[in-house]
């Protein structure tokens, strides 16, 4: 992997020049000039996912220059380095091998060990255990089968599995799934109200098994279960751990037998493919979990083996860089036209922002270019009635990804689906092409200080357009296609991290807040006045102590 600063490349300079040439060109003209634009700027992924990137402020020349950037940065070799298990997460001295978790290779060597053997064992254990719980043979300590599963975890130990379980609600079996992440006691207490301790299984998911939120919630769950069940073996029958830290798991009281391990080469936010996906396997069955992995694998193959100019994650990453680094857009929006995908933007927020929210390059210098964007989003059509006004007529340029499926996701109300899709198709059209000002609009009288002044209302009804979007249209939201879609975004983020010349797979930026919270928590133990922090923090804590 080469540690080249993007701004030092010839391609960057050429893109900078090109930007000034085409920044005011309107998509209306680009489409008008080229009937083949859609065919040129869309990729069909196995007849299952169509990615249309034609509604972007790009020309063939733009793409050529962006691809030159990828080549100059030596992206292809960086991709190989990741798949080959090189220790590309250098600040933590680790490989990044979540792709191995969904691989069909017979062997992948890491640290002189074939990790495929461990992965296969892990998957066999997930399969065996999921089947026991789903078919009712796994009994709680009072002899009853499990009805409810509570996943306790946060960040990557929550967002991925909870998102997948929600998106694939249509595939769900009889088990009721709950996810507790927040340390706010209202989260776990709201779940306690819904479950029966005798028939509930807790999955404690934490790579480090030190995360304050997860350990606090896990201890609360343990005390709650002890109080209600009054049986010595309640932990053995009701608590499962998923972690890379076996020692802490054992100290917590969970046996090795009830522990699903994963490894330091799996990043938290890339871990749903590992035993962290146990809740997925429990909710939709192991076979569907395997379909999810297979779908991701098909995207891995595409990413690893397809030329850069036809490579979906690469193209989307480069277009993202075009807006982030040349148009200087600050944010990027994700709009799934699918209510079950409502947590997909939140999941991608962590994937993207925890990965590429960095300001030091791989050579140890402060970056002099923008790195990862702010990612946000909501499902359509709800967003249309909330914030799309700003997308259409605001002063900010916000590139958007619109995601939808041809088949409805988990219902048979075709009239709803047709209307949903008509909005999906219309919004990107409105954003791209806008609406010309009509001179025929009626003028209104504006009365100010008694003086009549007429003004042109049509100005307010004008849509300038030229607002970019990608449309991602899936045949169906099934486990396989969802796996491909998630992997697509993972690889997009990796590609951008390589071009930004940053380390995508660490997350030191979350440490300071965590450590301060530990210290502050000690200061909250008594009622004495606090003076050790800055005046703002002292003032806030003392006000809290005064009124609590
Ligand atoms: O699985 P763990 O170790 O509890 O960590 C949870 C999350 O916390 C983070 O470290 C950030 O605080 C994420 O990267 C991770 O997904």
Coordinates of C-alpha atoms and ligand atoms in Angstrom, one line a residue:
X1 CA 0.0 0.0 0.0
X2 CA 1.4 3.4 -1.0
X3 CA 1.0 6.3 1.3
X4 CA 0.4 9.0 -1.4
X5 CA -1.2 12.2 -0.5
X6 CA -4.1 12.7 -3.0
X7 CA -3.4 16.4 -3.5
X8 CA 0.2 15.6 -4.7
X9 CA -1.0 13.5 -7.6
X10 CA -1.2 14.7 -11.2
X11 CA -4.8 13.5 -11.3
X12 CA -5.8 15.7 -8.4
X13 CA -4.3 18.8 -10.2
X14 CA -6.1 17.8 -13.4
X15 CA -9.4 17.3 -11.5
X16 CA -9.0 20.7 -9.9
X17 CA -8.7 22.4 -13.3
X18 CA -11.5 20.3 -14.7
X19 CA -13.7 21.3 -11.7
X20 CA -13.6 24.9 -12.7
X21 CA -14.4 24.0 -16.3
X22 CA -17.5 22.0 -15.5
X23 CA -18.8 23.2 -12.1
X24 CA -21.6 25.3 -13.6
X25 CA -22.6 22.8 -16.3
X26 CA -26.1 21.7 -15.8
X27 CA -27.2 18.1 -15.8
X28 CA -30.1 19.1 -18.1
X29 CA -27.5 19.9 -20.8
X30 CA -25.5 16.8 -20.1
X31 CA -28.5 14.6 -20.6
X32 CA -29.6 16.6 -23.6
X33 CA -26.3 16.2 -25.3
X34 CA -26.0 12.5 -24.8
X35 CA -28.8 10.0 -25.3
X36 CA -26.5 7.2 -24.0
X37 CA -25.8 8.8 -20.7
X38 CA -27.8 6.3 -18.6
X39 CA -26.2 3.4 -20.4
X40 CA -22.7 4.9 -19.9
X41 CA -23.3 5.8 -16.3
X42 CA -25.0 2.8 -14.8
X43 CA -23.9 -0.7 -13.8
X44 CA -26.1 -3.8 -13.5
X45 CA -24.9 -6.1 -10.8
X46 CA -26.0 -9.6 -11.7
X47 CA -29.5 -8.5 -12.6
X48 CA -30.1 -7.9 -8.9
X49 CA -28.9 -4.4 -8.2
X50 CA -28.9 -1.6 -10.7
X51 CA -26.6 1.4 -9.8
X52 CA -27.5 4.5 -11.8
X53 CA -24.9 7.3 -11.3
X54 CA -25.9 9.2 -14.4
X55 CA -27.6 12.0 -12.4
X56 CA -24.3 13.4 -11.2
X57 CA -22.4 16.5 -12.2
X58 CA -19.8 14.4 -14.1
X59 CA -18.8 13.8 -17.7
X60 CA -16.8 10.9 -19.2
X61 CA -13.8 13.2 -18.7
X62 CA -14.5 13.6 -15.0
X63 CA -14.7 9.9 -14.5
X64 CA -11.6 9.3 -16.5
X65 CA -9.7 11.8 -14.3
X66 CA -11.2 10.3 -11.1
X67 CA -10.1 6.8 -12.3
X68 CA -6.6 8.2 -13.0
X69 CA -6.6 9.3 -9.3
X70 CA -7.4 5.8 -8.2
X71 CA -4.7 4.4 -10.4
X72 CA -2.1 6.9 -9.3
X73 CA -2.9 6.1 -5.6
X74 CA -2.5 2.4 -6.6
X75 CA -5.9 1.5 -5.3
X76 CA -5.9 -2.0 -6.9
X77 CA -2.9 -3.1 -4.8
X78 CA -4.4 -1.6 -1.7
X79 CA -7.6 -3.7 -2.2
X80 CA -5.4 -6.8 -2.6
X81 CA -3.5 -5.9 0.6
X82 CA -6.8 -5.9 2.5
X83 CA -8.0 -9.2 1.1
X84 CA -4.6 -10.8 1.5
X85 CA -4.6 -10.0 5.3
X86 CA -1.7 -7.5 5.4
X87 CA -1.7 -5.5 8.6
X88 CA -3.1 -2.4 7.0
X89 CA -4.6 -1.2 10.3
X90 CA -1.1 0.0 11.3
X91 CA -2.0 2.0 14.3
X92 CA -3.4 -1.1 15.9
X93 CA -1.0 -3.5 14.1
X94 CA -3.9 -5.6 12.8
X95 CA -5.1 -7.1 9.6
X96 CA -8.6 -6.2 8.3
X97 CA -10.2 -9.5 7.3
X98 CA -14.0 -9.2 7.6
X99 CA -14.0 -10.3 4.0
X100 CA -12.6 -13.7 5.2
X101 CA -15.7 -14.2 7.3
X102 CA -17.8 -14.5 4.1
X103 CA -15.2 -16.0 1.9
X104 CA -15.5 -19.5 0.3
X105 CA -11.7 -19.9 0.1
X106 CA -10.5 -23.2 1.5
X107 CA -7.7 -21.4 3.3
X108 CA -6.6 -17.9 4.3
X109 CA -3.4 -17.6 6.2
X110 CA -2.9 -15.0 8.9
X111 CA 0.0 -15.0 11.4
X112 CA 1.0 -18.5 10.1
X113 CA -2.5 -19.8 10.9
X114 CA -5.3 -20.8 8.6
X115 CA -8.1 -18.6 9.9
X116 CA -10.7 -20.4 7.7
X117 CA -10.6 -23.3 10.1
X118 CA -11.6 -21.0 13.0
X119 CA -14.2 -19.3 10.9
X120 CA -15.8 -22.6 9.9
X121 CA -15.8 -23.7 13.5
X122 CA -17.4 -20.4 14.6
X123 CA -20.1 -20.8 11.9
X124 CA -20.8 -24.4 12.8
X125 CA -21.3 -23.3 16.4
X126 CA -23.6 -20.4 15.3
X127 CA -25.7 -22.9 13.2
X128 CA -25.9 -25.5 16.0
X129 CA -26.9 -23.0 18.7
X130 CA -29.4 -21.1 16.5
X131 CA -31.2 -24.3 15.6
X132 CA -31.4 -25.3 19.3
X133 CA -32.9 -22.0 20.3
X134 CA -35.3 -21.8 17.2
X135 CA -36.6 -25.3 17.5
X136 CA -37.2 -24.9 21.3
X137 CA -34.6 -27.4 22.5
X138 CA -32.6 -24.8 24.3
X139 CA -34.3 -24.5 27.7
X140 CA -34.2 -21.7 30.3
X141 CA -33.4 -22.7 33.9
X142 CA -37.0 -23.4 34.6
X143 CA -37.3 -25.8 31.7
X144 CA -39.1 -23.5 29.2
X145 CA -38.1 -22.8 25.6
X146 CA -36.8 -19.3 24.6
X147 CA -39.3 -16.8 23.2
X148 CA -37.2 -13.6 23.5
X149 CA -33.6 -12.7 22.7
X150 CA -32.0 -9.5 24.0
X151 CA -28.9 -8.4 22.2
X152 CA -26.9 -6.1 24.5
X153 CA -24.1 -4.2 22.7
X154 CA -23.3 -0.8 21.2
X155 CA -21.8 0.7 18.1
X156 CA -20.7 -2.2 15.8
X157 CA -22.0 -4.7 18.3
X158 CA -25.5 -3.3 17.8
X159 CA -26.0 -1.2 14.7
X160 CA -25.2 -3.9 12.1
X161 CA -27.2 -6.8 13.6
X162 CA -30.1 -4.6 14.7
X163 CA -30.3 -3.0 11.3
X164 CA -30.2 -6.3 9.4
X165 CA -32.9 -7.9 11.7
X166 CA -35.1 -4.8 11.0
X167 CA -34.5 -4.8 7.3
X168 CA -35.2 -8.5 7.0
X169 CA -38.3 -8.5 9.2
X170 CA -40.2 -10.4 6.5
X171 CA -37.8 -13.4 7.0
X172 CA -38.2 -13.5 10.8
X173 CA -39.3 -16.5 12.8
X174 CA -41.3 -16.6 16.1
X175 CA -38.4 -15.3 18.3
X176 CA -38.9 -11.8 19.6
X177 CA -35.7 -9.8 19.1
X178 CA -34.7 -6.8 21.3
X179 CA -31.7 -4.7 21.1
X180 CA -30.3 -2.7 24.0
X181 CA -27.5 -0.3 23.4
X182 CA -27.9 2.9 25.3
X183 CA -26.6 3.3 28.9
X184 CA -29.7 5.4 29.5
X185 CA -31.6 3.1 31.9
X186 CA -34.8 3.7 30.0
X187 CA -33.5 1.5 27.2
X188 CA -33.1 -1.7 29.2
X189 CA -36.1 -1.0 31.4
X190 CA -38.4 -0.7 28.4
X191 CA -37.2 -4.1 27.3
X192 CA -37.7 -5.6 30.8
X193 CA -41.4 -4.6 30.5
X194 CA -41.8 -6.8 27.4
X195 CA -40.0 -10.0 28.4
X196 CA -40.4 -13.0 30.6
X197 CA -37.2 -13.9 32.5
X198 CA -37.9 -17.6 32.2
X199 CA -38.0 -17.5 28.4
X200 CA -35.4 -14.8 27.7
X201 CA -31.9 -15.3 26.4
X202 CA -29.4 -12.4 26.7
X203 CA -26.5 -12.1 24.1
X204 CA -23.8 -9.9 25.5
X205 CA -21.9 -8.6 22.5
X206 CA -18.7 -6.7 23.0
X207 CA -15.4 -7.2 21.1
X208 CA -13.5 -5.8 24.0
X209 CA -15.9 -6.7 26.8
X210 CA -14.9 -3.5 28.5
X211 CA -17.4 -1.1 26.9
X212 CA -19.0 0.9 29.7
X213 CA -22.5 0.9 28.2
X214 CA -22.6 -2.9 27.4
X215 CA -21.0 -4.0 30.7
X216 CA -23.4 -1.8 32.7
X217 CA -26.4 -3.1 30.8
X218 CA -25.2 -6.7 31.1
X219 CA -24.8 -6.4 34.9
X220 CA -28.2 -4.9 35.2
X221 CA -29.6 -7.8 33.1
X222 CA -27.8 -10.2 35.3
X223 CA -29.2 -8.7 38.6
X224 CA -32.7 -8.5 37.1
X225 CA -32.6 -12.2 36.0
X226 CA -31.1 -13.3 39.4
X227 CA -33.9 -11.5 41.2
X228 CA -36.7 -13.0 39.1
X229 CA -35.4 -16.5 38.5
X230 CA -33.8 -17.4 41.9
X231 CA -31.9 -20.3 40.3
X232 CA -28.1 -21.0 40.6
X233 CA -27.7 -22.0 36.9
X234 CA -29.5 -18.9 35.4
X235 CA -26.4 -17.5 33.8
X236 CA -25.6 -20.8 32.1
X237 CA -29.1 -21.1 30.5
X238 CA -29.8 -17.4 29.8
X239 CA -26.5 -15.6 29.0
X240 CA -24.4 -15.9 25.9
X241 CA -21.2 -13.9 25.2
X242 CA -19.8 -12.8 21.9
X243 CA -16.4 -11.3 22.3
X244 CA -12.7 -11.3 21.4
X245 CA -11.9 -11.0 25.2
X246 CA -12.4 -14.4 26.7
X247 CA -10.8 -13.5 30.0
X248 CA -13.4 -10.7 30.7
X249 CA -16.2 -12.9 29.6
X250 CA -15.2 -15.6 32.1
X251 CA -14.8 -13.0 34.9
X252 CA -18.3 -11.9 34.1
X253 CA -19.5 -15.4 34.8
X254 CA -20.2 -16.8 31.3
X255 CA -18.6 -20.1 30.5
X256 CA -16.4 -20.8 27.5
X257 CA -19.1 -23.1 26.1
X258 CA -21.5 -20.2 26.0
X259 CA -19.0 -17.9 24.4
X260 CA -18.8 -17.2 20.7
X261 CA -15.4 -15.7 19.9
X262 CA -14.3 -13.5 17.2
X263 CA -10.9 -12.0 16.4
X264 CA -9.0 -8.8 16.6
X265 CA -8.8 -8.7 12.7
X266 CA -12.6 -8.1 12.7
X267 CA -13.3 -4.4 13.2
X268 CA -16.3 -3.7 15.4
X269 CA -18.2 -1.8 12.7
X270 CA -17.4 -4.6 10.2
X271 CA -18.4 -7.4 12.5
X272 CA -22.0 -8.4 11.7
X273 CA -20.5 -11.2 9.4
X274 CA -18.9 -12.8 12.5
X275 CA -20.5 -14.4 15.5
X276 CA -21.7 -10.8 16.2
X277 CA -24.4 -11.8 13.7
X278 CA -25.7 -14.5 16.1
X279 CA -28.9 -12.4 16.7
X280 CA -29.4 -12.3 12.9
X281 CA -29.0 -16.1 12.7
X282 CA -31.5 -16.5 15.6
X283 CA -34.0 -14.1 14.0
X284 CA -34.0 -15.3 10.4
X285 CA -32.4 -18.7 10.7
X286 CA -28.8 -19.8 9.9
X287 CA -29.5 -20.5 6.2
X288 CA -30.6 -16.9 5.7
X289 CA -27.6 -15.7 7.6
X290 CA -25.4 -17.7 5.1
X291 CA -27.3 -16.0 2.2
X292 CA -26.4 -12.6 3.7
X293 CA -22.7 -13.7 3.8
X294 CA -22.9 -15.1 0.2
X295 CA -24.4 -11.8 -1.1
X296 CA -21.5 -9.9 0.5
X297 CA -19.1 -12.4 -1.0
X298 CA -20.4 -11.7 -4.5
X299 CA -19.7 -8.0 -3.9
X300 CA -16.3 -8.8 -2.6
X301 CA -15.5 -10.8 -5.8
X302 CA -16.8 -7.9 -7.9
X303 CA -14.7 -5.4 -5.9
X304 CA -11.5 -7.5 -6.1
X305 CA -11.8 -8.6 -9.7
X306 CA -13.6 -5.9 -11.7
X307 CA -11.7 -3.2 -13.6
X308 CA -11.9 0.1 -11.8
X309 CA -14.1 1.7 -14.5
X310 CA -16.8 -0.9 -14.0
X311 CA -16.3 -1.4 -10.3
X312 CA -19.4 -0.2 -8.3
X313 CA -17.8 0.6 -4.9
X314 CA -14.9 2.3 -6.7
X315 CA -17.2 4.5 -8.9
X316 CA -19.4 5.5 -6.0
X317 CA -16.4 6.3 -3.9
X318 CA -14.8 8.4 -6.6
X319 CA -18.1 10.3 -7.2
X320 CA -18.2 10.9 -3.4
X321 CA -14.7 12.3 -3.5
X322 CA -15.7 14.6 -6.4
X323 CA -18.3 16.3 -4.3
X324 CA -16.4 16.0 -0.9
X325 CA -13.1 17.4 -2.2
X326 CA -13.9 19.5 -5.2
X327 CA -17.4 20.8 -4.7
X328 CA -16.6 20.8 -0.9
X329 CA -20.0 19.3 0.0
X330 CA -19.9 18.6 3.7
X331 CA -22.6 15.9 3.9
X332 CA -23.9 12.9 2.0
X333 CA -27.4 11.6 2.4
X334 CA -28.8 8.1 2.3
X335 CA -32.5 7.7 1.6
X336 CA -33.9 4.2 1.6
X337 CA -37.4 4.1 0.1
X338 CA -38.1 1.2 2.5
X339 CA -39.5 1.7 6.0
X340 CA -37.7 -1.5 7.1
X341 CA -34.4 0.1 6.1
X342 CA -35.0 3.0 8.5
X343 CA -31.8 2.2 10.5
X344 CA -29.7 1.7 7.4
X345 CA -28.5 5.4 7.4
X346 CA -27.5 5.1 11.1
X347 CA -25.6 1.9 10.3
X348 CA -23.7 3.6 7.4
X349 CA -23.0 6.6 9.6
X350 CA -20.8 4.4 11.8
X351 CA -19.3 2.5 8.9
X352 CA -18.3 5.8 7.2
X353 CA -17.8 8.4 9.9
X354 CA -16.0 6.2 12.4
X355 CA -13.8 4.9 9.6
X356 CA -12.9 8.0 7.7
X357 CA -13.4 10.8 10.2
X358 CA -9.7 11.2 10.6
X359 CA -7.3 14.2 10.3
X360 CA -3.8 12.6 10.3
X361 CA -2.5 10.9 7.1
X362 CA -0.8 7.6 6.9
X363 CA 2.6 9.3 7.0
X364 CA 1.8 11.0 10.3
X365 CA 1.0 14.5 9.0
X366 CA -2.1 16.6 9.4
X367 CA -4.2 16.2 6.3
X368 CA -4.6 19.3 4.0
X369 CA -7.7 18.0 2.3
X370 CA -11.2 17.0 3.4
X371 CA -11.6 13.4 4.6
X372 CA -14.9 11.5 5.3
X373 CA -18.3 13.3 4.8
X374 CA -21.0 13.7 7.4
X375 CA -23.5 10.9 6.6
X376 CA -27.2 11.2 7.4
X377 CA -30.5 10.1 6.2
X378 CA -34.1 8.9 6.7
X379 CA -36.4 6.7 4.9
X380 CA -38.4 8.0 2.0
X381 CA -41.1 9.2 1.6
X382 CA -41.1 10.5 5.2
X383 CA -38.0 12.7 4.5
X384 CA -39.8 14.3 1.6
X385 CA -42.2 16.0 4.1
X386 CA -39.5 17.0 6.5
X387 CA -36.2 18.2 5.0
X388 CA -36.3 17.7 1.2
X389 CA -37.3 21.4 0.9
X390 CA -33.6 22.2 1.7
X391 CA -32.4 19.5 -0.8
X392 CA -34.4 21.1 -3.6
X393 CA -34.2 24.8 -2.8
X394 CA -31.6 25.3 -0.1
X395 CA -28.1 26.7 -0.6
X396 CA -26.2 23.5 0.1
X397 CA -25.1 20.9 -2.3
X398 CA -26.0 17.5 -0.8
X399 CA -25.2 14.4 -2.9
X400 CA -27.8 11.7 -2.1
X401 CA -28.1 8.0 -2.5
X402 CA -31.7 6.8 -3.2
X403 CA -32.2 3.1 -2.5
X404 CA -35.4 1.1 -3.4
X405 CA -36.5 -2.4 -4.4
X406 CA -38.6 -3.6 -7.3
X407 CA -40.5 -6.1 -5.1
X408 CA -42.1 -4.8 -2.0
X409 CA -40.3 -5.6 1.2
X410 CA -42.6 -7.8 3.4
X411 CA -46.1 -6.7 2.3
X412 CA -48.5 -7.2 -0.6
X413 CA -50.0 -3.7 -0.9
X414 CA -49.0 -3.1 -4.5
X415 CA -50.7 0.2 -4.7
X416 CA -48.5 1.4 -1.8
X417 CA -45.4 0.1 -3.5
X418 CA -46.2 1.7 -6.8
X419 CA -46.7 5.0 -5.1
X420 CA -43.5 4.6 -3.1
X421 CA -41.5 3.9 -6.3
X422 CA -43.1 6.7 -8.2
X423 CA -41.7 9.0 -5.5
X424 CA -38.3 7.3 -5.6
X425 CA -38.2 7.9 -9.4
X426 CA -39.5 11.4 -9.2
X427 CA -37.3 12.8 -6.5
X428 CA -34.0 12.2 -8.3
X429 CA -35.6 13.7 -11.5
X430 CA -36.7 16.8 -9.6
X431 CA -33.3 17.2 -8.0
X432 CA -31.4 16.8 -11.2
X433 CA -33.5 18.8 -13.7
X434 CA -35.5 21.2 -11.5
X435 CA -38.2 23.3 -13.0
X436 CA -37.8 26.4 -15.2
X437 CA -39.2 29.7 -14.0
X438 CA -42.6 30.4 -15.6
X439 CA -43.1 34.1 -16.5
X440 CA -46.8 33.6 -16.5
X441 CA -47.0 33.1 -12.7
X442 CA -49.4 35.5 -11.0
X443 CA -47.8 38.3 -9.2
X444 CA -48.8 39.0 -5.6
X445 CA -49.1 42.3 -3.9
X446 CA -46.8 42.7 -1.0
X447 CA -48.0 45.4 1.4
X448 CA -45.2 46.8 3.5
X449 CA -45.5 50.0 5.5
X450 CA -48.6 50.8 3.5
X451 CA -46.8 50.7 0.2
X452 CA -47.9 48.2 -2.4
X453 CA -45.0 46.4 -4.0
X454 CA -45.6 43.6 -6.4
X455 CA -43.2 40.8 -6.7
X456 CA -42.8 37.6 -8.7
X457 CA -44.0 34.5 -6.8
X458 CA -42.7 32.3 -9.5
X459 CA -39.2 32.9 -8.2
X460 CA -40.1 31.0 -5.1
X461 CA -41.5 28.2 -7.1
X462 CA -38.4 27.7 -9.2
X463 CA -36.2 24.6 -8.9
X464 CA -32.7 25.2 -10.3
X465 CA -32.0 21.5 -10.3
X466 CA -28.4 20.2 -10.9
X467 CA -28.5 18.5 -7.5
X468 CA -26.8 15.1 -7.7
X469 CA -27.9 11.7 -6.7
X470 CA -27.2 8.0 -7.2
X471 CA -30.1 5.6 -7.6
X472 CA -29.6 2.0 -6.3
X473 CA -32.5 -0.2 -7.4
X474 CA -32.5 -3.7 -6.0
X475 CA -34.7 -6.5 -7.4
X476 CA -35.7 -7.5 -3.9
X477 CA -34.6 -6.9 -0.3
X478 CA -33.6 -10.4 0.5
X479 CA -30.6 -11.6 2.7
X480 CA -28.4 -12.1 -0.4
X481 CA -29.0 -8.6 -1.9
X482 CA -28.7 -6.9 1.5
X483 CA -25.4 -8.6 2.0
X484 CA -24.2 -7.3 -1.4
X485 CA -25.5 -3.8 -0.6
X486 CA -23.7 -3.6 2.8
X487 CA -20.5 -4.9 1.3
X488 CA -20.8 -2.3 -1.5
X489 CA -20.8 0.5 1.1
X490 CA -18.0 -1.1 3.2
X491 CA -15.8 -1.1 0.1
X492 CA -16.8 2.4 -0.9
X493 CA -15.6 3.6 2.5
X494 CA -12.4 1.6 2.2
X495 CA -11.7 3.1 -1.3
X496 CA -12.2 6.6 0.0
X497 CA -9.9 5.9 3.0
X498 CA -7.2 4.8 0.7
X499 CA -7.5 7.9 -1.5
X500 CA -7.7 10.2 1.6
X501 CA -4.4 8.4 2.7
X502 CA -5.8 7.8 6.2
X503 CA -6.2 4.8 8.4
X504 CA -9.8 3.7 8.0
X505 CA -9.9 0.8 10.5
X506 CA -9.0 2.4 13.8
X507 CA -11.2 4.7 15.9
X508 CA -8.9 6.6 18.4
X509 CA -11.3 9.5 18.2
X510 CA -13.8 7.8 20.5
X511 CA -11.3 7.3 23.4
X512 CA -11.0 10.8 24.9
X513 CA -14.7 11.0 25.7
X514 CA -14.8 7.5 27.1
X515 CA -11.9 8.2 29.5
X516 CA -13.3 11.5 30.6
X517 CA -16.6 9.9 31.4
X518 CA -14.8 7.4 33.7
X519 CA -13.2 10.2 35.6
X520 CA -16.3 12.4 35.7
X521 CA -18.3 9.4 37.0
X522 CA -16.0 9.3 40.1
X523 CA -16.7 13.0 40.6
X524 CA -20.4 12.3 40.7
X525 CA -20.2 9.9 43.6
X526 CA -20.5 12.5 46.4
X527 CA -22.1 15.9 46.9
X528 CA -19.0 17.9 47.3
X529 CA -18.5 20.9 45.0
X530 CA -16.3 20.1 41.9
X531 CA -13.5 22.5 41.0
X532 CA -11.1 20.3 39.0
X533 CA -12.5 20.9 35.5
X534 CA -13.0 24.0 33.4
X535 CA -15.6 26.4 34.6
X536 CA -18.3 25.2 32.2
X537 CA -17.9 21.5 33.2
X538 CA -17.7 22.4 36.9
X539 CA -20.8 24.6 36.6
X540 CA -22.8 21.9 34.9
X541 CA -21.8 19.2 37.4
X542 CA -22.4 21.4 40.4
X543 CA -25.8 22.4 39.2
X544 CA -26.6 18.7 38.7
X545 CA -25.4 17.9 42.3
X546 CA -27.4 20.8 43.7
X547 CA -30.7 19.7 42.1
X548 CA -30.4 15.9 42.0
Ligands
LIG1 O1 -17.7 -4.2 20.8 P1 -17.2 -3.3 21.8 O2 -15.8 -3.5 22.2 O3 -18.1 -3.2 23.0 O4 -17.2 -1.8 21.1 C1 -18.4 -1.2 20.7 C2 -18.1 -0.1 19.8 O5 -17.3 0.9 20.4 C3 -16.4 1.5 19.5 O6 -15.2 1.1 19.9 C4 -16.5 2.9 19.5 O7 -16.6 3.4 20.8 C5 -16.8 0.9 18.2 O8 -15.8 0.9 17.3 C6 -17.3 -0.4 18.5 O9 -18.1 -0.9 17.5

